[in-house]
C-alpha positions as MATLAB code, in Angstrom:
seq = 'KRGAIWTTGPLSEALRAAGAAEALCAAAEVIGGADVETIRAAGLGCYVQTADEPALVDRLVEWRLDGILTGRPGLIRTRLDRS';
ca = [
     -13.957   -6.332    1.879;
     -14.575   -4.865   -1.530;
     -11.560   -3.202   -3.003;
     -10.289   -1.247   -5.957;
      -6.865   -1.391   -7.586;
      -4.733    1.650   -8.489;
      -1.900    0.947  -10.921;
      -1.626    4.127  -13.053;
      -2.877    7.663  -13.288;
      -3.644   10.235  -10.626;
      -4.882    9.154   -7.202;
      -7.968   11.382   -7.528;
      -9.124    9.259  -10.482;
      -8.508    6.041   -8.586;
     -10.560    7.337   -5.642;
     -13.436    8.305   -7.929;
     -13.316    4.936   -9.641;
     -13.269    3.117   -6.279;
     -17.001    3.798   -5.872;
     -18.316    1.567   -3.099;
     -14.962   -0.010   -2.344;
     -13.777   -0.302    1.261;
     -10.079   -0.391    0.416;
      -7.647    0.711   -2.287;
      -4.760   -1.529   -3.318;
      -2.061    0.572   -4.967;
       0.852   -0.603   -7.078;
       4.075    0.043   -5.179;
       5.379    2.149   -8.090;
       2.574    4.744   -7.913;
       2.029    5.341   -4.191;
       3.710    7.810   -1.881;
       3.412    8.605    1.823;
       1.052   11.497    1.224;
      -1.186    9.224   -0.878;
      -1.630    6.901    2.110;
      -3.010    9.819    4.139;
      -5.343   10.827    1.283;
      -6.631    7.271    0.882;
      -7.354    7.003    4.612;
      -8.992   10.415    4.692;
     -11.355    9.070    2.009;
     -12.332    6.342    4.500;
     -10.605    3.513    2.670;
      -8.165    0.883    3.856;
      -4.774    1.129    2.160;
      -2.904   -1.851    0.741;
       0.129   -2.045   -1.561;
       1.114   -4.618   -4.161;
       3.764   -6.035   -4.983;
       6.647   -5.264   -2.635;
       9.621   -7.645   -2.766;
      12.632   -5.356   -2.356;
      13.937   -4.691    1.197;
      14.266   -0.892    0.851;
      10.747   -0.609   -0.535;
       9.329   -2.849    2.200;
      11.026   -0.737    4.860;
       9.416    2.419    3.498;
       5.986    0.757    3.284;
       6.243   -0.554    6.857;
       6.951    3.022    8.064;
       3.708    4.141    6.405;
       1.697    1.702    8.572;
      -0.368    0.300    5.701;
      -3.265   -2.052    6.258;
      -1.482   -4.684    4.195;
       1.389   -5.423    1.838;
       1.083   -8.001   -0.937;
       4.381   -9.736   -1.597;
       6.008  -12.802   -3.035;
       8.396  -12.746   -0.060;
       6.396  -13.039    3.156;
       9.475  -13.850    5.228;
      10.973  -10.490    4.247;
       7.830   -8.661    5.340;
       7.717  -10.519    8.690;
      11.371   -9.662    9.344;
      10.763   -6.000    8.590;
       7.621   -5.834   10.735;
       9.506   -7.354   13.674;
      12.027   -4.483   13.448;
       9.462   -1.680   13.448;
];
């Protein structure tokens, strides 16, 4: 898949810049639950980087993202098993 990365600025700019991308990978610090819906409505997959804190991972798992990039895969697996 071709993807685009969103680390700063408004989501609308990231979506415009995504061009022919098939997915958007957002920094955990900039994305919210409503953004996930907007990204999906634009026809893109939604991924988040980098999530290593348990509370953040729990929130991201609730949003049913396409993927979470992490330095702690065991934490993600544990959280996914609970959902």
